[in-house]
Amino acid sequence: MTVPTAARTVPVEPVAPAEPADQAVPGTPAAPARRPGADLDETIRRDPGAHRVLTGDRPTGPLHLGHYFGTLQNRVRLQRLGVEMFVVVADYQVITDRDIADRLAEHSENLVLDYLAAGLDPDRATIFAHSAVPALNQLLLPFLSLVSVAELGRNPTVKDEIAHSSQSAVNGLMFTYPVHQAADILFCKANVVPVGQDQLPHLEVARTVARRFNERYPHPDGTGVFPRPEALLSAAPLLLGTDGGKMSKSRGNAVRLSADADTTARLIRGAKTDPDRRITYDPAARPEVSSLVLLAALCQDRAPELVADEIGDGGAAVLKRTVTEAVNEHFGPMRARRAELAADRGYIRQVLREGAERANVVAEATLAEVRAVMGSV
Ligand code: TRP
């Protein structure tokens, strides 16, 4: 097996039974016609200029290696292909499952630092925060009218988040943030959204909102205002945390992108393994050992089986040394760049300010179109 790096299209389940076929929307970067089931990633590579990507993260804490190999690396790859990219620092999404967005400015700036260190280029990618783009947020109002309360309550990702929330009561934003996320995607008429599996229900909301808006408020020339965005599901490798659970910001089991070499060594030394000396790559039978093997393989851009074979009977000690060296080597330059950028908070704020300026122009143009087709003044 080789390390999966590409991404594939996901056939998204229609919400309504009678789903009309996607329409190309003139004046938007709609995806060119393609045979059903054709690989979206391949289509993007053939014509990067016809695609616009929107993606983003909640500013709740530092990004870790799982984020890097799961999404950041893919964003940088898309950027290098020449795809136009919008990246939202989803600050209004933080308060879905907590009362206070703690240290919001700090987390937002650190998120931008992680982005830039990983290789996102603010000259090519528009990086902005929700709260700095009023016209984006205003789209939420007409969009909410297009979705039923029953549909909001059925969203499996929202249900899961409610189940894991420590809040005593579920607030209204928890049920409606997927519609707000539709505004994130549609304000800039993105047609490609790189997502993990858990975000697919949200993408479906965006597709539904786009379709219903276009049906309810047709353009005089017969087209719709919004394109139907497609999911680019990254074949993201599942990296486990040092305790063998899913690597997660909140579980304290993650190696941060910004960790230094010594911290990385200490965390990996403490990672869970198993007593079998022979190192193999067998994710089903040996998840912890295999995740470490995979991490080294991802850093070295080679097949995990090869890494495991090389370690052979070296046991956990050699495995951990190999992983530590691989991580520190791969992330060394990124960490150096991050430290350099971190010394200039003014620059980071400027990136967010300029991103917001560009996003505002786009959002205001879209809102003007929305007002026009709705017959507002
Ligand atoms: N919900 C996403 C997350 O929790 C973050 C996000 C906000 C997002 N807006 C988005 C992702 C739009 C993709 C597209 O990670």
Tab-separated table of C-alpha atoms and ligand atoms in Angstrom:
chain	number	residue	atom	x	y	z
A	1	MET	CA	0.000	0.000	0.000
A	2	THR	CA	1.198	3.494	-0.686
A	3	VAL	CA	0.457	6.562	1.337
A	4	PRO	CA	-2.722	8.175	0.078
A	5	THR	CA	-2.077	11.737	-0.980
A	6	ALA	CA	-4.750	12.466	-3.533
A	7	ALA	CA	-8.353	13.148	-2.802
A	8	ARG	CA	-11.553	11.861	-4.288
A	9	THR	CA	-15.032	13.069	-4.985
A	10	VAL	CA	-17.810	11.937	-2.749
A	11	PRO	CA	-21.243	11.301	-4.100
A	12	VAL	CA	-23.251	13.405	-1.703
A	13	GLU	CA	-26.674	12.112	-0.687
A	14	PRO	CA	-29.437	14.390	-1.885
A	15	VAL	CA	-31.513	15.817	0.950
A	16	ALA	CA	-34.691	16.144	-1.093
A	17	PRO	CA	-35.829	13.181	-3.204
A	18	ALA	CA	-36.178	15.075	-6.478
A	19	GLU	CA	-32.798	16.707	-6.887
A	20	PRO	CA	-32.371	18.444	-10.227
A	21	ALA	CA	-29.055	18.073	-11.954
A	22	ASP	CA	-26.343	20.602	-11.252
A	23	GLN	CA	-26.469	23.631	-13.479
A	24	ALA	CA	-23.500	25.554	-14.644
A	25	VAL	CA	-23.800	29.113	-13.412
A	26	PRO	CA	-22.396	31.703	-15.801
A	27	GLY	CA	-20.173	34.279	-14.211
A	28	THR	CA	-19.050	31.924	-11.447
A	29	PRO	CA	-16.101	29.589	-11.478
A	30	ALA	CA	-18.356	26.581	-12.020
A	31	ALA	CA	-16.685	23.242	-12.547
A	32	PRO	CA	-16.424	22.254	-16.196
A	33	ALA	CA	-18.675	19.459	-17.422
A	34	ARG	CA	-17.384	16.066	-16.458
A	35	ARG	CA	-18.541	12.501	-16.735
A	36	PRO	CA	-20.390	11.265	-13.667
A	37	GLY	CA	-18.080	9.914	-11.013
A	38	ALA	CA	-15.002	11.379	-12.630
A	39	ASP	CA	-12.385	12.280	-10.126
A	40	LEU	CA	-12.720	15.874	-8.929
A	41	ASP	CA	-9.079	16.058	-8.043
A	42	GLU	CA	-8.154	15.112	-11.584
A	43	THR	CA	-10.543	17.767	-12.924
A	44	ILE	CA	-8.946	20.377	-10.716
A	45	ARG	CA	-5.468	19.428	-11.854
A	46	ARG	CA	-6.532	19.741	-15.482
A	47	ASP	CA	-8.100	23.163	-15.019
A	48	PRO	CA	-7.165	24.809	-11.719
A	49	GLY	CA	-8.403	28.211	-12.909
A	50	ALA	CA	-11.998	26.961	-13.127
A	51	HIS	CA	-12.097	26.161	-9.430
A	52	ARG	CA	-12.422	28.187	-6.294
A	53	VAL	CA	-11.795	26.601	-2.925
A	54	LEU	CA	-13.235	27.657	0.419
A	55	THR	CA	-12.091	26.005	3.584
A	56	GLY	CA	-11.446	26.950	7.187
A	57	ASP	CA	-11.003	26.102	10.833
A	58	ARG	CA	-12.327	27.130	14.197
A	59	PRO	CA	-9.751	29.147	16.126
A	60	THR	CA	-9.828	27.048	19.282
A	61	GLY	CA	-6.161	26.177	19.716
A	62	PRO	CA	-2.948	25.232	17.993
A	63	LEU	CA	-3.050	22.933	14.976
A	64	HIS	CA	-1.306	19.564	15.231
A	65	LEU	CA	0.282	16.988	12.963
A	66	GLY	CA	-3.116	15.408	12.290
A	67	HIS	CA	-4.363	18.724	10.888
A	68	TYR	CA	-1.255	19.088	8.800
A	69	PHE	CA	-1.463	15.717	7.072
A	70	GLY	CA	-5.273	15.779	7.097
A	71	THR	CA	-5.894	19.171	5.507
A	72	LEU	CA	-3.116	21.765	5.545
A	73	GLN	CA	-0.810	19.859	3.229
A	74	ASN	CA	-3.654	19.418	0.752
A	75	ARG	CA	-4.500	23.130	0.836
A	76	VAL	CA	-0.925	24.031	0.050
A	77	ARG	CA	-0.970	21.519	-2.802
A	78	LEU	CA	-4.146	23.090	-4.239
A	79	GLN	CA	-2.626	26.539	-3.897
A	80	ARG	CA	0.464	25.419	-5.788
A	81	LEU	CA	-1.760	24.074	-8.554
A	82	GLY	CA	-3.047	27.626	-8.952
A	83	VAL	CA	-6.534	27.129	-7.502
A	84	GLU	CA	-7.996	30.298	-6.040
A	85	MET	CA	-8.442	29.852	-2.325
A	86	PHE	CA	-10.425	31.424	0.518
A	87	VAL	CA	-9.660	30.349	4.070
A	88	VAL	CA	-12.014	31.334	6.868
A	89	VAL	CA	-10.915	31.686	10.458
A	90	ALA	CA	-14.313	30.581	11.738
A	91	ASP	CA	-14.509	32.695	14.864
A	92	TYR	CA	-18.317	32.788	14.994
A	93	GLN	CA	-18.309	29.003	14.990
A	94	VAL	CA	-16.359	28.773	18.226
A	95	ILE	CA	-19.336	29.744	20.374
A	96	THR	CA	-21.485	26.839	19.200
A	97	ASP	CA	-20.501	24.599	22.096
A	98	ARG	CA	-19.040	26.979	24.648
A	99	ASP	CA	-20.252	30.100	26.366
A	100	ILE	CA	-17.150	32.157	25.793
A	101	ALA	CA	-14.753	32.157	22.871
A	102	ASP	CA	-11.682	32.091	25.033
A	103	ARG	CA	-8.551	33.969	23.867
A	104	LEU	CA	-10.113	34.432	20.444
A	105	ALA	CA	-7.682	36.985	19.030
A	106	GLU	CA	-4.699	34.937	20.158
A	107	HIS	CA	-6.077	31.684	18.730
A	108	SER	CA	-7.003	33.388	15.461
A	109	GLU	CA	-3.545	34.860	15.024
A	110	ASN	CA	-1.917	31.546	15.912
A	111	LEU	CA	-4.090	29.790	13.372
A	112	VAL	CA	-2.862	32.209	10.719
A	113	LEU	CA	0.698	31.535	11.878
A	114	ASP	CA	0.151	27.799	11.425
A	115	TYR	CA	-1.279	28.436	7.956
A	116	LEU	CA	1.600	30.605	6.820
A	117	ALA	CA	4.226	28.295	8.311
A	118	ALA	CA	2.647	25.346	6.488
A	119	GLY	CA	2.948	27.245	3.198
A	120	LEU	CA	-0.307	29.105	2.590
A	121	ASP	CA	0.607	32.300	0.792
A	122	PRO	CA	-1.472	35.343	1.774
A	123	ASP	CA	-0.871	36.852	-1.658
A	124	ARG	CA	-2.615	33.896	-3.236
A	125	ALA	CA	-5.025	32.785	-0.513
A	126	THR	CA	-7.589	35.122	1.053
A	127	ILE	CA	-7.388	34.475	4.787
A	128	PHE	CA	-10.089	36.232	6.822
A	129	ALA	CA	-12.232	35.939	9.950
A	130	HIS	CA	-16.017	35.575	9.955
A	131	SER	CA	-16.506	38.529	12.239
A	132	ALA	CA	-14.647	40.874	9.872
A	133	VAL	CA	-16.989	40.260	6.924
A	134	PRO	CA	-20.493	41.594	7.711
A	135	ALA	CA	-22.012	40.840	4.287
A	136	LEU	CA	-21.103	37.154	4.653
A	137	ASN	CA	-22.972	37.005	7.932
A	138	GLN	CA	-25.971	38.753	6.450
A	139	LEU	CA	-26.449	35.892	3.982
A	140	LEU	CA	-27.394	33.755	6.968
A	141	LEU	CA	-30.849	35.383	7.141
A	142	PRO	CA	-32.241	34.422	3.724
A	143	PHE	CA	-30.403	31.084	3.947
A	144	LEU	CA	-32.079	30.178	7.243
A	145	SER	CA	-35.471	30.608	5.618
A	146	LEU	CA	-34.590	27.868	3.115
A	147	VAL	CA	-33.987	25.112	5.649
A	148	SER	CA	-36.552	23.450	7.890
A	149	VAL	CA	-36.154	23.055	11.618
A	150	ALA	CA	-36.494	19.286	11.154
A	151	GLU	CA	-33.562	19.273	8.723
A	152	LEU	CA	-31.435	21.260	11.157
A	153	GLY	CA	-32.195	18.729	13.878
A	154	ARG	CA	-31.226	15.768	11.706
A	155	ASN	CA	-27.636	16.854	10.978
A	156	PRO	CA	-25.499	13.931	12.249
A	157	THR	CA	-22.391	16.048	12.895
A	158	VAL	CA	-24.405	18.527	14.951
A	159	LYS	CA	-26.003	15.639	16.883
A	160	ASP	CA	-22.580	14.211	17.613
A	161	GLU	CA	-21.283	17.581	18.784
A	162	ILE	CA	-24.288	18.012	21.051
A	163	ALA	CA	-23.650	14.558	22.512
A	164	HIS	CA	-20.054	15.511	23.299
A	165	SER	CA	-20.740	19.049	24.454
A	166	SER	CA	-20.277	19.874	28.106
A	167	GLN	CA	-22.816	22.696	27.950
A	168	SER	CA	-25.934	22.267	30.049
A	169	ALA	CA	-28.170	23.638	27.278
A	170	VAL	CA	-27.793	23.515	23.516
A	171	ASN	CA	-27.830	26.992	21.999
A	172	GLY	CA	-29.488	28.039	18.755
A	173	LEU	CA	-26.198	28.574	16.950
A	174	MET	CA	-25.362	24.894	17.410
A	175	PHE	CA	-28.334	24.013	15.187
A	176	THR	CA	-27.846	26.839	12.709
A	177	TYR	CA	-24.091	27.041	12.257
A	178	PRO	CA	-24.146	24.610	9.303
A	179	VAL	CA	-26.300	27.207	7.491
A	180	HIS	CA	-23.785	29.879	8.473
A	181	GLN	CA	-21.107	27.589	7.077
A	182	ALA	CA	-23.125	27.516	3.839
A	183	ALA	CA	-22.713	31.302	3.809
A	184	ASP	CA	-18.934	30.825	4.237
A	185	ILE	CA	-18.895	28.668	1.163
A	186	LEU	CA	-21.416	30.510	-0.980
A	187	PHE	CA	-20.468	34.140	-0.341
A	188	CYS	CA	-17.421	33.622	-2.542
A	189	LYS	CA	-19.181	31.118	-4.828
A	190	ALA	CA	-16.679	28.409	-4.036
A	191	ASN	CA	-17.241	25.244	-6.018
A	192	VAL	CA	-14.774	23.013	-4.193
A	193	VAL	CA	-14.674	22.415	-0.453
A	194	PRO	CA	-11.906	20.143	0.832
A	195	VAL	CA	-13.387	18.403	3.839
A	196	GLY	CA	-13.103	15.463	6.157
A	197	GLN	CA	-15.901	12.921	6.510
A	198	ASP	CA	-17.492	14.749	9.470
A	199	GLN	CA	-18.071	17.873	7.367
A	200	LEU	CA	-20.033	16.137	4.605
A	201	PRO	CA	-23.447	16.813	6.175
A	202	HIS	CA	-22.539	20.518	6.306
A	203	LEU	CA	-21.534	20.523	2.682
A	204	GLU	CA	-24.872	18.951	1.872
A	205	VAL	CA	-26.577	21.862	3.645
A	206	ALA	CA	-24.620	24.301	1.467
A	207	ARG	CA	-25.641	22.424	-1.675
A	208	THR	CA	-29.278	22.380	-0.586
A	209	VAL	CA	-29.253	26.084	0.274
A	210	ALA	CA	-27.666	26.940	-3.098
A	211	ARG	CA	-30.220	24.880	-5.011
A	212	ARG	CA	-33.245	26.181	-3.092
A	213	PHE	CA	-32.072	29.785	-3.280
A	214	ASN	CA	-31.610	29.509	-7.053
A	215	GLU	CA	-35.071	27.946	-7.409
A	216	ARG	CA	-36.851	30.428	-5.212
A	217	TYR	CA	-35.081	33.514	-6.545
A	218	PRO	CA	-34.195	32.813	-10.165
A	219	HIS	CA	-32.038	35.294	-11.974
A	220	PRO	CA	-33.869	37.215	-14.747
A	221	ASP	CA	-31.538	35.580	-17.271
A	222	GLY	CA	-32.544	32.107	-16.037
A	223	THR	CA	-29.430	31.289	-14.088
A	224	GLY	CA	-28.923	30.943	-10.372
A	225	VAL	CA	-26.840	33.158	-8.121
A	226	PHE	CA	-25.005	30.247	-6.481
A	227	PRO	CA	-22.980	27.315	-7.766
A	228	ARG	CA	-23.404	23.877	-6.167
A	229	PRO	CA	-20.188	23.285	-4.230
A	230	GLU	CA	-18.599	19.854	-4.313
A	231	ALA	CA	-16.778	18.018	-1.549
A	232	LEU	CA	-13.172	17.180	-2.116
A	233	LEU	CA	-12.812	14.432	0.458
A	234	SER	CA	-9.207	14.152	1.403
A	235	ALA	CA	-7.986	10.597	1.728
A	236	ALA	CA	-6.573	11.801	5.012
A	237	PRO	CA	-4.615	9.241	6.932
A	238	LEU	CA	-5.934	8.783	10.446
A	239	LEU	CA	-3.194	9.728	12.896
A	240	LEU	CA	-3.719	8.632	16.461
A	241	GLY	CA	-2.659	10.702	19.433
A	242	THR	CA	0.085	9.624	21.799
A	243	ASP	CA	-2.507	7.864	23.997
A	244	GLY	CA	-3.811	5.754	21.118
A	245	GLY	CA	-7.047	7.787	20.801
A	246	LYS	CA	-7.922	10.132	17.936
A	247	MET	CA	-5.393	12.975	17.818
A	248	SER	CA	-7.300	15.982	19.066
A	249	LYS	CA	-6.690	19.526	20.281
A	250	SER	CA	-8.754	18.932	23.394
A	251	ARG	CA	-7.422	15.539	24.492
A	252	GLY	CA	-3.862	16.615	25.234
A	253	ASN	CA	-2.516	13.781	23.053
A	254	ALA	CA	-1.389	15.785	20.049
A	255	VAL	CA	1.977	16.905	18.745
A	256	ARG	CA	1.515	20.527	17.754
A	257	LEU	CA	2.816	21.878	14.508
A	258	SER	CA	4.628	24.469	16.576
A	259	ALA	CA	6.236	21.994	19.020
A	260	ASP	CA	10.030	22.175	19.204
A	261	ALA	CA	12.331	19.216	18.589
A	262	ASP	CA	12.718	18.346	22.286
A	263	THR	CA	8.997	18.492	22.997
A	264	THR	CA	8.386	16.292	19.976
A	265	ALA	CA	10.942	13.762	21.227
A	266	ARG	CA	9.388	13.728	24.693
A	267	LEU	CA	5.824	13.309	23.394
A	268	ILE	CA	6.757	10.534	21.004
A	269	ARG	CA	8.829	8.762	23.651
A	270	GLY	CA	5.681	8.651	25.773
A	271	ALA	CA	3.473	7.376	22.953
A	272	LYS	CA	1.549	4.152	23.478
A	273	THR	CA	2.887	1.077	21.640
A	274	ASP	CA	2.552	-2.696	22.152
A	275	PRO	CA	4.883	-5.423	23.439
A	276	ASP	CA	5.595	-7.060	20.056
A	277	ARG	CA	9.226	-6.234	19.193
A	278	ARG	CA	8.776	-6.780	15.497
A	279	ILE	CA	7.506	-3.558	13.910
A	280	THR	CA	4.842	-4.023	11.255
A	281	TYR	CA	2.302	-1.806	9.531
A	282	ASP	CA	-1.058	-3.298	10.402
A	283	PRO	CA	-3.535	-0.517	11.314
A	284	ALA	CA	-6.384	-2.914	12.186
A	285	ALA	CA	-4.448	-5.215	14.511
A	286	ARG	CA	-1.836	-2.772	15.829
A	287	PRO	CA	-3.313	0.753	15.665
A	288	GLU	CA	-0.796	2.530	17.927
A	289	VAL	CA	2.367	1.106	16.358
A	290	SER	CA	0.929	1.530	12.865
A	291	SER	CA	0.034	5.162	13.492
A	292	LEU	CA	3.634	5.879	14.497
A	293	VAL	CA	4.912	4.051	11.429
A	294	LEU	CA	2.483	6.051	9.296
A	295	LEU	CA	3.616	9.331	10.816
A	296	ALA	CA	7.253	8.607	9.924
A	297	ALA	CA	6.163	7.475	6.447
A	298	LEU	CA	4.156	10.664	5.837
A	299	CYS	CA	7.095	12.808	6.907
A	300	GLN	CA	9.442	10.896	4.627
A	301	ASP	CA	6.902	10.604	1.819
A	302	ARG	CA	7.287	6.863	1.519
A	303	ALA	CA	5.202	3.748	2.061
A	304	PRO	CA	4.602	2.786	5.711
A	305	GLU	CA	5.440	-0.872	4.968
A	306	LEU	CA	8.910	0.226	3.971
A	307	VAL	CA	9.418	2.134	7.203
A	308	ALA	CA	8.205	-0.872	9.232
A	309	ASP	CA	10.448	-3.318	7.343
A	310	GLU	CA	13.461	-1.142	7.927
A	311	ILE	CA	12.886	-1.081	11.674
A	312	GLY	CA	12.164	-4.791	11.720
A	313	ASP	CA	13.020	-6.253	15.136
A	314	GLY	CA	14.237	-2.921	16.486
A	315	GLY	CA	11.175	-2.609	18.707
A	316	ALA	CA	9.415	0.460	20.047
A	317	ALA	CA	12.644	2.267	20.922
A	318	VAL	CA	13.942	2.296	17.349
A	319	LEU	CA	10.450	3.056	16.056
A	320	LYS	CA	10.157	6.093	18.293
A	321	ARG	CA	13.621	7.324	17.420
A	322	THR	CA	12.797	6.964	13.720
A	323	VAL	CA	9.508	8.858	14.116
A	324	THR	CA	11.080	11.645	16.154
A	325	GLU	CA	13.830	12.173	13.609
A	326	ALA	CA	11.385	12.062	10.699
A	327	VAL	CA	9.005	14.576	12.316
A	328	ASN	CA	11.757	16.943	13.389
A	329	GLU	CA	13.366	16.837	9.981
A	330	HIS	CA	10.133	17.353	8.062
A	331	PHE	CA	8.770	20.098	10.316
A	332	GLY	CA	12.088	21.770	11.144
A	333	PRO	CA	11.944	24.382	8.375
A	334	MET	CA	8.238	25.027	9.032
A	335	ARG	CA	8.875	25.561	12.721
A	336	ALA	CA	11.731	27.930	12.005
A	337	ARG	CA	9.524	29.916	9.670
A	338	ARG	CA	6.729	29.926	12.226
A	339	ALA	CA	9.039	31.278	14.926
A	340	GLU	CA	10.203	34.024	12.582
A	341	LEU	CA	6.637	35.019	11.722
A	342	ALA	CA	5.537	34.813	15.348
A	343	ALA	CA	7.961	37.577	16.215
A	344	ASP	CA	5.900	39.989	14.120
A	345	ARG	CA	2.294	39.930	15.306
A	346	GLY	CA	1.692	43.138	13.374
A	347	TYR	CA	2.290	41.266	10.146
A	348	ILE	CA	-0.155	38.497	11.115
A	349	ARG	CA	-2.819	41.097	11.885
A	350	GLN	CA	-2.115	42.732	8.561
A	351	VAL	CA	-2.670	39.405	6.775
A	352	LEU	CA	-6.076	39.107	8.449
A	353	ARG	CA	-6.906	42.749	7.682
A	354	GLU	CA	-6.014	42.475	4.011
A	355	GLY	CA	-7.806	39.136	3.731
A	356	ALA	CA	-10.912	40.720	5.253
A	357	GLU	CA	-10.706	43.619	2.781
A	358	ARG	CA	-10.695	41.235	-0.170
A	359	ALA	CA	-13.404	39.016	1.352
A	360	ASN	CA	-15.574	42.079	2.029
A	361	VAL	CA	-15.467	43.142	-1.619
A	362	VAL	CA	-16.535	39.658	-2.714
A	363	ALA	CA	-19.201	39.319	0.000
A	364	GLU	CA	-20.709	42.717	-0.763
A	365	ALA	CA	-20.947	41.887	-4.462
A	366	THR	CA	-22.705	38.605	-3.684
A	367	LEU	CA	-25.039	40.260	-1.198
A	368	ALA	CA	-25.914	42.860	-3.830
A	369	GLU	CA	-26.881	40.067	-6.229
A	370	VAL	CA	-28.902	38.377	-3.504
A	371	ARG	CA	-30.736	41.600	-2.723
A	372	ALA	CA	-31.410	42.155	-6.417
A	373	VAL	CA	-32.966	38.745	-7.069
A	374	MET	CA	-34.928	38.924	-3.807
A	375	GLY	CA	-36.313	42.296	-4.810
A	376	SER	CA	-34.963	44.038	-1.709
A	377	VAL	CA	-34.099	47.679	-1.767
B	1	TRP	N1	-16.670	23.423	10.617
B	1	TRP	C1	-15.273	23.424	10.279
B	1	TRP	C2	-14.494	22.721	11.406
B	1	TRP	O1	-14.996	22.617	12.508
B	1	TRP	C3	-14.687	24.790	10.077
B	1	TRP	C4	-15.349	25.566	8.982
B	1	TRP	C5	-16.055	26.732	9.101
B	1	TRP	C6	-15.406	25.210	7.597
B	1	TRP	N2	-16.514	27.127	7.908
B	1	TRP	C7	-16.144	26.230	6.969
B	1	TRP	C8	-14.891	24.144	6.846
B	1	TRP	C9	-16.426	26.181	5.592
B	1	TRP	C10	-15.164	24.107	5.487
B	1	TRP	C11	-15.918	25.107	4.876
B	1	TRP	O2	-13.395	22.305	11.169
